[in-house]
mmCIF file of C-alpha atoms and ligand atoms in Angstrom:
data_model
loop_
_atom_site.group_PDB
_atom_site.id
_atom_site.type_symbol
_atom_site.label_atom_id
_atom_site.label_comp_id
_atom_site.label_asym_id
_atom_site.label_seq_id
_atom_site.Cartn_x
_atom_site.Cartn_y
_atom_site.Cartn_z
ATOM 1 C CA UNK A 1 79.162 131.259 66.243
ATOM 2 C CA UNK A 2 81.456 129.930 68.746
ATOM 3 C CA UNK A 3 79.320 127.921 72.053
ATOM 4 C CA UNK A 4 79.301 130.005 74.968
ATOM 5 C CA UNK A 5 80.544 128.548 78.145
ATOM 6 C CA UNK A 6 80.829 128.967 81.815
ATOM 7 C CA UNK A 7 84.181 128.861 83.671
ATOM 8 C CA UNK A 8 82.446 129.256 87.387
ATOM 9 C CA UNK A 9 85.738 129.837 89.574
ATOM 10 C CA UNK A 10 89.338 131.104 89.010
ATOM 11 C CA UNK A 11 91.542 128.899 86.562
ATOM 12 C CA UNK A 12 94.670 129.910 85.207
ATOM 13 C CA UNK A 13 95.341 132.088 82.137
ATOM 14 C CA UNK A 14 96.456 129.688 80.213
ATOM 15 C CA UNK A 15 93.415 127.481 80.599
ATOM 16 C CA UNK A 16 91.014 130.453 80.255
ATOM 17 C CA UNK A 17 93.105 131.227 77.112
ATOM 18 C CA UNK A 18 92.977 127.767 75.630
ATOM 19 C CA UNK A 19 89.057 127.336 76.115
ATOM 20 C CA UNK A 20 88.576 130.154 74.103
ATOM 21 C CA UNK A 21 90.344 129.415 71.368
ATOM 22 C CA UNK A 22 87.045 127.249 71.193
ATOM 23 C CA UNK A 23 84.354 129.265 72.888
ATOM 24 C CA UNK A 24 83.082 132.045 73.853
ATOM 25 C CA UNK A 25 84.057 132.147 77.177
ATOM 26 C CA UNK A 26 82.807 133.759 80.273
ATOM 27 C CA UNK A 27 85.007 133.772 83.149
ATOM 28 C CA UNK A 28 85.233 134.282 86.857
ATOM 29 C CA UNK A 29 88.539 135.465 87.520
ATOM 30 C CA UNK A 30 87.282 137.127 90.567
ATOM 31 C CA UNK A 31 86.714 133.967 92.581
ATOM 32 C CA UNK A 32 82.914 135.022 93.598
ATOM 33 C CA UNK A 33 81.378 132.157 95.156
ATOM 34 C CA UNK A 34 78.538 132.030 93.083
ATOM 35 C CA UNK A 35 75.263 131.270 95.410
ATOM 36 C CA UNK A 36 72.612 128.977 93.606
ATOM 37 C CA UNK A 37 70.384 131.726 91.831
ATOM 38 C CA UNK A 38 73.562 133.859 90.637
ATOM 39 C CA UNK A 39 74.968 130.284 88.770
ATOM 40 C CA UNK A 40 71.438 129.647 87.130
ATOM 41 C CA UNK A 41 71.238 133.029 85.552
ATOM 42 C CA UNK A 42 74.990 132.645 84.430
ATOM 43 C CA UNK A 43 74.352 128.978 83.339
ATOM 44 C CA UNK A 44 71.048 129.723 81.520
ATOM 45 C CA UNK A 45 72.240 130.059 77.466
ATOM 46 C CA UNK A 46 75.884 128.203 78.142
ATOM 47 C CA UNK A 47 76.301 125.240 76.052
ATOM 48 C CA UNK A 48 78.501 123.949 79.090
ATOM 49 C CA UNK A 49 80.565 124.738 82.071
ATOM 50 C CA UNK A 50 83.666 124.064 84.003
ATOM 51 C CA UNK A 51 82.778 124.009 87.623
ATOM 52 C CA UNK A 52 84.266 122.977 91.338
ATOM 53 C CA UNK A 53 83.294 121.521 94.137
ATOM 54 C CA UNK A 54 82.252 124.516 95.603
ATOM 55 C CA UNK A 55 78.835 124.259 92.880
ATOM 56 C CA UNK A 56 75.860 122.178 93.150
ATOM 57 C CA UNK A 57 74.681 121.119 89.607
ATOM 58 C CA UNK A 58 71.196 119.780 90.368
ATOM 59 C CA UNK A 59 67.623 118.931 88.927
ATOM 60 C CA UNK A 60 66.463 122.408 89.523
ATOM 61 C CA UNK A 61 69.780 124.230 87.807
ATOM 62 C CA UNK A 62 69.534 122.103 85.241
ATOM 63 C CA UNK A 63 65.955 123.145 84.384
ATOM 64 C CA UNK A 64 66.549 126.197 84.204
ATOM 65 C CA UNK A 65 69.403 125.854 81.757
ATOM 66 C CA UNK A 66 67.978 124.388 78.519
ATOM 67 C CA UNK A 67 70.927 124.751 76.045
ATOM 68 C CA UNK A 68 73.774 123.002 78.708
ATOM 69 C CA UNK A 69 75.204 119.944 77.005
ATOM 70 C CA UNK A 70 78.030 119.693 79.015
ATOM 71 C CA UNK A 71 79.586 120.009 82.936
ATOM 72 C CA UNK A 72 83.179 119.380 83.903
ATOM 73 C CA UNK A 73 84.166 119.630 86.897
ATOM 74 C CA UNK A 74 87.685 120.108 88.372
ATOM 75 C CA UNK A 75 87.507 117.212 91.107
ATOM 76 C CA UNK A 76 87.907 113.531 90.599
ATOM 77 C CA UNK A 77 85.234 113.538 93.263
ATOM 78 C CA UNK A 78 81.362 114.591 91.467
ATOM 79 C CA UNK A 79 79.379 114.435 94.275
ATOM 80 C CA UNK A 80 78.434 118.202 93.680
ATOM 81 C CA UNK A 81 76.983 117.156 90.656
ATOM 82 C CA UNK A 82 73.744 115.064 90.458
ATOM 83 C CA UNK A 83 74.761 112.958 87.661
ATOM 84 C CA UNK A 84 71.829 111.082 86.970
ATOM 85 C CA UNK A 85 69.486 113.981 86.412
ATOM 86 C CA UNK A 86 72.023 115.372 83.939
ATOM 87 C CA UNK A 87 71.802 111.808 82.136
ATOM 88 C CA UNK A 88 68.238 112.486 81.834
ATOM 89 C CA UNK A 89 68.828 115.803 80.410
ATOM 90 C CA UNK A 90 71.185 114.648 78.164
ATOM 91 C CA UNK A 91 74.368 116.166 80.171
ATOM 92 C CA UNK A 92 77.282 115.040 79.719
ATOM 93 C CA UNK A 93 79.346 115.327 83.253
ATOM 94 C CA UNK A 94 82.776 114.310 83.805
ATOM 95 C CA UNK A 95 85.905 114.480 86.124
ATOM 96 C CA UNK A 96 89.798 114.571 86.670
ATOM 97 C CA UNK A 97 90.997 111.158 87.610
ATOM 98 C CA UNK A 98 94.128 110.027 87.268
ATOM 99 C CA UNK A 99 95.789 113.484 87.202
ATOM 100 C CA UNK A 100 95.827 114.266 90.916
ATOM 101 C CA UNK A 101 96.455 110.791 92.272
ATOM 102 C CA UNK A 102 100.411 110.757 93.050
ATOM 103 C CA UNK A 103 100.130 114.408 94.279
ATOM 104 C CA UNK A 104 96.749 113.219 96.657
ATOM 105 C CA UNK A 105 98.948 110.014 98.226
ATOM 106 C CA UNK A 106 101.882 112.452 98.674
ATOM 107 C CA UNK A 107 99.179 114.621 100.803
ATOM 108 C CA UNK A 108 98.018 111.899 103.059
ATOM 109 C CA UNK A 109 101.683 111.104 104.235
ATOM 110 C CA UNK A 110 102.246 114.501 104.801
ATOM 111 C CA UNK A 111 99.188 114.373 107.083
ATOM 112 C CA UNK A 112 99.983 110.825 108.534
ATOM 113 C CA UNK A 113 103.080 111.430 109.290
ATOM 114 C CA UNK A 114 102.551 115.455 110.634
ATOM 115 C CA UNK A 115 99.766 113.668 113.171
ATOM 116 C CA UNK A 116 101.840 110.677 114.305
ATOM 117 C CA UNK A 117 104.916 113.713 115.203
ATOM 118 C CA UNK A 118 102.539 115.919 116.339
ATOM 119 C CA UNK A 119 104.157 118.649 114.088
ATOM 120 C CA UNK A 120 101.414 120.989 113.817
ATOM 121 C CA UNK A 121 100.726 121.078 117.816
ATOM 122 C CA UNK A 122 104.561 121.825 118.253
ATOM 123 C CA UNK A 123 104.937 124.556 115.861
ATOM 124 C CA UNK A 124 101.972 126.635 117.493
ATOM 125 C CA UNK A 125 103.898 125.899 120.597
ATOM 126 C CA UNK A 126 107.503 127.415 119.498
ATOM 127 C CA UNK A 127 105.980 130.093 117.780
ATOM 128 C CA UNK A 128 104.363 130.925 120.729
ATOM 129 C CA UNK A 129 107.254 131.494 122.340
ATOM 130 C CA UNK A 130 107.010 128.391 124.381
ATOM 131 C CA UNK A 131 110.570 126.834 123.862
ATOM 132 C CA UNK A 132 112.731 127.209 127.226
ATOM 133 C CA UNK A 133 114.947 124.052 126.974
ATOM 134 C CA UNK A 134 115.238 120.567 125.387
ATOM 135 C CA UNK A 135 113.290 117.974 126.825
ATOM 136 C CA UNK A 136 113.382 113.944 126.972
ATOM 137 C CA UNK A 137 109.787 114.012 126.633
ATOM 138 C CA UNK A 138 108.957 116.944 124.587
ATOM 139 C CA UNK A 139 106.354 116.131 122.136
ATOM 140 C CA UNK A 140 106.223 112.127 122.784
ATOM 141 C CA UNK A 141 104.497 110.544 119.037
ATOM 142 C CA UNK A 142 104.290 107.843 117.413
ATOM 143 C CA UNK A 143 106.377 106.067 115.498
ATOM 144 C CA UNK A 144 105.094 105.399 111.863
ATOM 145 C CA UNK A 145 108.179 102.384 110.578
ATOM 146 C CA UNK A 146 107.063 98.888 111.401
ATOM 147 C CA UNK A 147 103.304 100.016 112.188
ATOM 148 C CA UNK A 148 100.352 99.082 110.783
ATOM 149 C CA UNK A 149 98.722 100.788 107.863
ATOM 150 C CA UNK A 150 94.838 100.047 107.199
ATOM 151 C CA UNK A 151 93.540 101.708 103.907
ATOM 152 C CA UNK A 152 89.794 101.463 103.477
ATOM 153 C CA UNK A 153 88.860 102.266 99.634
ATOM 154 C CA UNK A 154 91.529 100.945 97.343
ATOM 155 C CA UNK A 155 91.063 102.598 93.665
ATOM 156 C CA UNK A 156 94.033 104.655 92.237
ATOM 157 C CA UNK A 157 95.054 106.538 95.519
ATOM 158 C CA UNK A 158 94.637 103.788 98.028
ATOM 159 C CA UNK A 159 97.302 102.288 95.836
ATOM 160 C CA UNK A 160 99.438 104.936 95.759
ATOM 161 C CA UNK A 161 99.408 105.263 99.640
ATOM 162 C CA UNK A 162 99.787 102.005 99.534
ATOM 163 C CA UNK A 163 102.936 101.915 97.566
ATOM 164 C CA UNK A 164 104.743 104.852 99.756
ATOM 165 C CA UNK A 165 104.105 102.696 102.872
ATOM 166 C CA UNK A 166 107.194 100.315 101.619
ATOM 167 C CA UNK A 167 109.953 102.729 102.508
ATOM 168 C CA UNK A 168 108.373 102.627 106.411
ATOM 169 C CA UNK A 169 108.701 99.453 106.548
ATOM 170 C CA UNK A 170 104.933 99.041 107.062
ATOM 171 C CA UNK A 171 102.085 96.361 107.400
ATOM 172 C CA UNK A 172 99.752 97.038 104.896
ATOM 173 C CA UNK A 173 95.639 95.833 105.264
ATOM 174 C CA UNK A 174 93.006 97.346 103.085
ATOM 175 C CA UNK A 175 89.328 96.964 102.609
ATOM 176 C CA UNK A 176 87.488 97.464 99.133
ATOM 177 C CA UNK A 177 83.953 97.270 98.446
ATOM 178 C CA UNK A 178 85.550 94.131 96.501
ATOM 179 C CA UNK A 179 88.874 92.853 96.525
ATOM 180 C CA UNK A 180 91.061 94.125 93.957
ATOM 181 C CA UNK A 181 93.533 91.994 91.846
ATOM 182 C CA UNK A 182 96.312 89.679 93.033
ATOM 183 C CA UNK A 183 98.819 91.552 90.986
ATOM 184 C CA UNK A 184 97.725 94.922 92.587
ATOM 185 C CA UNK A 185 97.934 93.075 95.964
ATOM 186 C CA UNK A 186 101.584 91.946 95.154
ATOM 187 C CA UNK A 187 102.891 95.453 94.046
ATOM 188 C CA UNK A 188 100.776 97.498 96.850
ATOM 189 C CA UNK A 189 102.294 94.623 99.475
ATOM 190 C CA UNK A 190 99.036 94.891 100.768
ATOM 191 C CA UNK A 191 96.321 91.994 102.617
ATOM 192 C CA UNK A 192 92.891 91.920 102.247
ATOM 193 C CA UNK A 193 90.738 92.861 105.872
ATOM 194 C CA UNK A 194 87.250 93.063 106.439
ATOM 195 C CA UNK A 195 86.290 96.676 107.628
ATOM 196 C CA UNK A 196 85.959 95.501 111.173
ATOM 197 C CA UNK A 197 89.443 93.447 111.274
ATOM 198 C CA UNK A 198 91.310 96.238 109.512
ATOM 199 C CA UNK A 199 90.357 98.694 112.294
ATOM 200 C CA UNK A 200 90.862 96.553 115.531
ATOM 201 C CA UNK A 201 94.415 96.214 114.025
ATOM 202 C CA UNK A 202 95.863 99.371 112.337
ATOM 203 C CA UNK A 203 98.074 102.039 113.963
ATOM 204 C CA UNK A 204 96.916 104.413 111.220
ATOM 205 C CA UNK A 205 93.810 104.677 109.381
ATOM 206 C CA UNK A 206 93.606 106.192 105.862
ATOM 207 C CA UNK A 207 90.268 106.725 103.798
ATOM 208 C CA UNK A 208 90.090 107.318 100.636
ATOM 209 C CA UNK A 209 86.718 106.240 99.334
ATOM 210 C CA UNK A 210 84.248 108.548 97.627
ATOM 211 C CA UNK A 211 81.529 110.328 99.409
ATOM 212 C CA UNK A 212 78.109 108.709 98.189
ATOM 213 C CA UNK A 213 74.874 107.692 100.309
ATOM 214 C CA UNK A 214 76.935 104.338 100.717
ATOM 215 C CA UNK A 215 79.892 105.649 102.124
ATOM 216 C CA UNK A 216 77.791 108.453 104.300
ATOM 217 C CA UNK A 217 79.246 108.200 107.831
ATOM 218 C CA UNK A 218 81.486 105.422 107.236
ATOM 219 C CA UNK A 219 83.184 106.110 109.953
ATOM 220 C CA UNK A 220 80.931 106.886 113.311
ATOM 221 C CA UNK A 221 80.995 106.394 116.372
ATOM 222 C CA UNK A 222 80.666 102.342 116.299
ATOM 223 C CA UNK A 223 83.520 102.227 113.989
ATOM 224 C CA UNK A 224 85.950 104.758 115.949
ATOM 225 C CA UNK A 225 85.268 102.696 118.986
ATOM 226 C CA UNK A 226 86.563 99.271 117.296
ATOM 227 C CA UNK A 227 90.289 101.353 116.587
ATOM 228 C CA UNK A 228 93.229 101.135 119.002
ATOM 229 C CA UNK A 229 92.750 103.343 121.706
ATOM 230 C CA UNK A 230 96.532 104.464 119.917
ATOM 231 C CA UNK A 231 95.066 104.571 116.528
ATOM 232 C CA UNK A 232 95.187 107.464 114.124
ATOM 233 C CA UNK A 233 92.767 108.684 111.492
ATOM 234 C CA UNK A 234 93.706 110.304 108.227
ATOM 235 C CA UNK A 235 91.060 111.406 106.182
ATOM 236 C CA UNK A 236 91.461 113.042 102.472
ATOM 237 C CA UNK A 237 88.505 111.449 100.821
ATOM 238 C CA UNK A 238 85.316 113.937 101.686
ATOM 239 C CA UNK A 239 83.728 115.431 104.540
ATOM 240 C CA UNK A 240 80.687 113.150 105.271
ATOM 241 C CA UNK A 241 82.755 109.912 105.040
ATOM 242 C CA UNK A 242 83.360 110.489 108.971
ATOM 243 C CA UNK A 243 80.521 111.451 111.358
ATOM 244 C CA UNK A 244 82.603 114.691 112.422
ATOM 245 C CA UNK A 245 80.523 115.062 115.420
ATOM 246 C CA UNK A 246 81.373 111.389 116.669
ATOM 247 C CA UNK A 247 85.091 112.272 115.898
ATOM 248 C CA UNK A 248 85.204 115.449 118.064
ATOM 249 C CA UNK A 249 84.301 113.184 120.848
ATOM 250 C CA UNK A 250 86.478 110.534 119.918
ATOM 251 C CA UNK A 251 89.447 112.957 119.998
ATOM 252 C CA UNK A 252 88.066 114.032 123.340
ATOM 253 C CA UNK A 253 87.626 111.031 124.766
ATOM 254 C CA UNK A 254 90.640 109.290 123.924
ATOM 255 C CA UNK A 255 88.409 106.204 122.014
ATOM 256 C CA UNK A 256 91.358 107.122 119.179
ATOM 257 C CA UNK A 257 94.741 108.653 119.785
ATOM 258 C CA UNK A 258 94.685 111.649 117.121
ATOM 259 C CA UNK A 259 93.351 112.254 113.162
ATOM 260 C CA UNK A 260 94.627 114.468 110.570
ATOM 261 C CA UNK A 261 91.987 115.438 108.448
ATOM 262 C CA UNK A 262 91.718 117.397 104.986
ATOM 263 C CA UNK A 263 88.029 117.807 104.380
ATOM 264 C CA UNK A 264 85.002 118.111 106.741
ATOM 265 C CA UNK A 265 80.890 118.052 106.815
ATOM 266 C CA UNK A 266 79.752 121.455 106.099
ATOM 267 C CA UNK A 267 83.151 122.576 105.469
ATOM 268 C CA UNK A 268 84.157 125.275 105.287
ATOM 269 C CA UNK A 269 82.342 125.626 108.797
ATOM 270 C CA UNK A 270 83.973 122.932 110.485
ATOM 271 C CA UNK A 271 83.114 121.508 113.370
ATOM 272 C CA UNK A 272 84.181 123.964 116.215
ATOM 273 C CA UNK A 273 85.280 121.196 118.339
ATOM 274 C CA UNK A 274 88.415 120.120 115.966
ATOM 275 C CA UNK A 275 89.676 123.811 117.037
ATOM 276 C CA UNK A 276 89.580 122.865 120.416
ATOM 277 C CA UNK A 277 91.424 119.912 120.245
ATOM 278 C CA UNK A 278 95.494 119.639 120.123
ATOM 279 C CA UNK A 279 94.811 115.807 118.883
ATOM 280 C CA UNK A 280 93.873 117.162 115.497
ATOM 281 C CA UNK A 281 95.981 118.259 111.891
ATOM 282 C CA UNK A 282 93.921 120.445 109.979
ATOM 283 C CA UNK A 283 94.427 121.004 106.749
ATOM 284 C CA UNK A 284 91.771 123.169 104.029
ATOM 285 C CA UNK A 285 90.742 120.554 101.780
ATOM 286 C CA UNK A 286 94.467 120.951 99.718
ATOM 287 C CA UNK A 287 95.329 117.597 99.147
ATOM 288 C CA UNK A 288 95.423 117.566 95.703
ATOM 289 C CA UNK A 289 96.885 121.190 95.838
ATOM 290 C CA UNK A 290 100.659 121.198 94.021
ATOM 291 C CA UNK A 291 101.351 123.976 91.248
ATOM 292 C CA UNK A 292 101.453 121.430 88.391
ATOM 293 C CA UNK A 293 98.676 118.685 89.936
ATOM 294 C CA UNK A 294 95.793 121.807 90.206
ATOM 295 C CA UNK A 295 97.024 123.199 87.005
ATOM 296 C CA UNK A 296 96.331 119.544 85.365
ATOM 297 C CA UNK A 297 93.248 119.351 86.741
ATOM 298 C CA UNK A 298 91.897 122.361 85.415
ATOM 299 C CA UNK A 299 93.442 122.179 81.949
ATOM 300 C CA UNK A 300 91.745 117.833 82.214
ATOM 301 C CA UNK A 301 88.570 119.823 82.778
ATOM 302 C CA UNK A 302 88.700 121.841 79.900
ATOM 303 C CA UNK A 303 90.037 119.363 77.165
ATOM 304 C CA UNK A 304 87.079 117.461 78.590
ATOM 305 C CA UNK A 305 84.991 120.558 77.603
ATOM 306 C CA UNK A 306 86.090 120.854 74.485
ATOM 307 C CA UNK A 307 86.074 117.380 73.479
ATOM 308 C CA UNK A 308 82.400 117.188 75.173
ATOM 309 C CA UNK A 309 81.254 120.266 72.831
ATOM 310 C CA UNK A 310 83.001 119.249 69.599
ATOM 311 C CA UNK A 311 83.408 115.468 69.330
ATOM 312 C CA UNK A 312 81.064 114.702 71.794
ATOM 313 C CA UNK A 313 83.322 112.567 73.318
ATOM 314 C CA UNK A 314 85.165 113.638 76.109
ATOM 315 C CA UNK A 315 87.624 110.995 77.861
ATOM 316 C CA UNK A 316 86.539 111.179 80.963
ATOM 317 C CA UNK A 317 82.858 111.229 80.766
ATOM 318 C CA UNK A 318 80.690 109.775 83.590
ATOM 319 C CA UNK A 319 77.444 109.457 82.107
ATOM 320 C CA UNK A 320 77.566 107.821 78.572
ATOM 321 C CA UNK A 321 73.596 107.464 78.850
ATOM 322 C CA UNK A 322 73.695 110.981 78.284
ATOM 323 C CA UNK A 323 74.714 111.056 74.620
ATOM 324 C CA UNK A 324 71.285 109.182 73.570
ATOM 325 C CA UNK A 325 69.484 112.148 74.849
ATOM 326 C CA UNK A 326 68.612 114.958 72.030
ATOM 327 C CA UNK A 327 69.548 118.663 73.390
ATOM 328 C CA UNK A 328 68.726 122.150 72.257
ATOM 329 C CA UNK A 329 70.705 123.879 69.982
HETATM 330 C C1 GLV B 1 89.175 117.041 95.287
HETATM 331 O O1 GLV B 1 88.713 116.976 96.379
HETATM 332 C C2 GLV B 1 88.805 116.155 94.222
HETATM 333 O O2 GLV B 1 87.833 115.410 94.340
HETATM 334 O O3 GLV B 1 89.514 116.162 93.218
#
């Protein structure tokens, strides 16, 4: 008998099509949002599951789902996914690194350099029927060549933002939990800053850390009030790495110039004051969102699945404590 599985949100038909050439597969073609009870009783007799963001795998789902051996999740982020209780149940969880990096970098230019041009705010204004004349100072921004470029978390992404900042001509700082090599350095062209340092002196600031209790409100109020009163924030990491409430008033205030921001606290309720504000790109959380970078993600997820169920093995596994841990069935 092939392992039953759970795919909880819309894939593509070729990834629904290759997972069940292994299992027996139920799918969710129809998007639902599946609220916490619905994904227990659909998770209770899986042998594993390909999930999103959008679930939370936790202590209490997990005891109610005695045969699960196995979660992937289509995110390099996990934070959805509570990994140390499924180490204790002898869950395997993993993610999609590597995939979506290029495609993520790409995304944070396009937001960096939409909020220095103020691209958004003038396309709601032409398409409003706004547009009389040409002006000298229509739409004053900022110019993004020969500015400073402070990156706080440099793993895979960081570097790739890092990289694109070249053909601007740009200063590069970063801050890392720890410094990363000399030969990353050299081919990111990029100097070490201490958090504090790195945002007294960048034009732009891009995050790209990981949301954890650690990185929880990285960014608050203190923090937006050391940045250049010109300074802009780009955020494509996770809601929760900026206190969202603190960055409303920011924005307000004028503490920072503008942001352009992917994901939110709470989101998809986001913070009504961003939709007030003209200071502010909004995007819904699509950085990692081209045709072939989504479609790698979910087909990662599922080779992870089936290597997870078969070999027990999958490459991307988070928790190897998990494998000393008997299961059911
Ligand atoms: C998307 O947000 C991801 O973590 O891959």
């Amino acid at each position: 008998m092939k392992p039953k599985v759970l795919v909880t949100r819309e894939v593509f038909d070729d990834v629904l099509d290759f997972l069940g050439q292994h299992f027996e597969v139920t799918a969710n073609q129809e998007d639902r949002l599946l609220d916490a009870e619905t994904l227990a009783r659909q998770l209770a007799g899986k042998d594993g599951a390909v999930t999103t963001l959008t679930e939370r795998i936790d202590q209490n789902l997990l005891s109610r789902c005695a045969k699960l051996k196995a979660v992937c999740n289509i995110a390099v982020g996990y934070n959805n996914i509570d990994v140390p209780a499924c180490s204790t149940r002898g869950v395997m969880a993993t993610n999609t690194p590597g995939v979506l990096d290029e495609t993520t970098a790409d995304f944070a230019w396009t937001l960096l350099l939409a909020t220095a041009r103020r691209l958004t705010e003038a396309e709601a204004w032409l398409r409003a029927g706004k547009w009389e004349r040409w002006q000298l100072k229509q739409f004053l921004g900022r110019d993004v060549h020969h500015a400073t470029l402070g990156i706080i978390g440099m793993g895979r992404i960081g570097q790739a933002v890092a990289r694109r900042a070249r053909g601007f001509d740009m200063n590069v700082l970063y801050y890392n939990r720890r410094r990363v090599a000399a030969e990353i350095e050299a081919a990111c062209h990029a100097t070490y800053a201490a958090k504090d340092e790195l945002l007294a002196r960048s034009d732009f600031v891009v995050l790209q850390v990981p949301y954890s209790p650690e990185t929880h409100h990285l960014i608050g109020a203190a923090e937006l009030k050391k940045m250049k009163p010109t300074a802009v924030l780009i955020n494509v990491a996770r809601g929760g790495v900026v206190d969202d409430a603190a960055l409303v008033q920011a924005l307000k205030d004028g503490t920072i110039a503008a942001a352009g921001l992917d994901v939110y606290e709470n989101e998809p309720r986001l913070h009504p004051g961003f939709l007030e504000l003209k200071n502010v790109v909004l995007a819904p959380h699509i950085a990692s969102s081209s045709e072939a970078t989504r479609h790698g993600m979910a087909m990662l997820a599922a080779k992870n699945l089936v290597a997870a169920l078969t070999t027990g093995n999958p490459p991307n596994l988070l928790n190897p404590e998990a494998k000393s841990v008997r299961r059911e069935g």
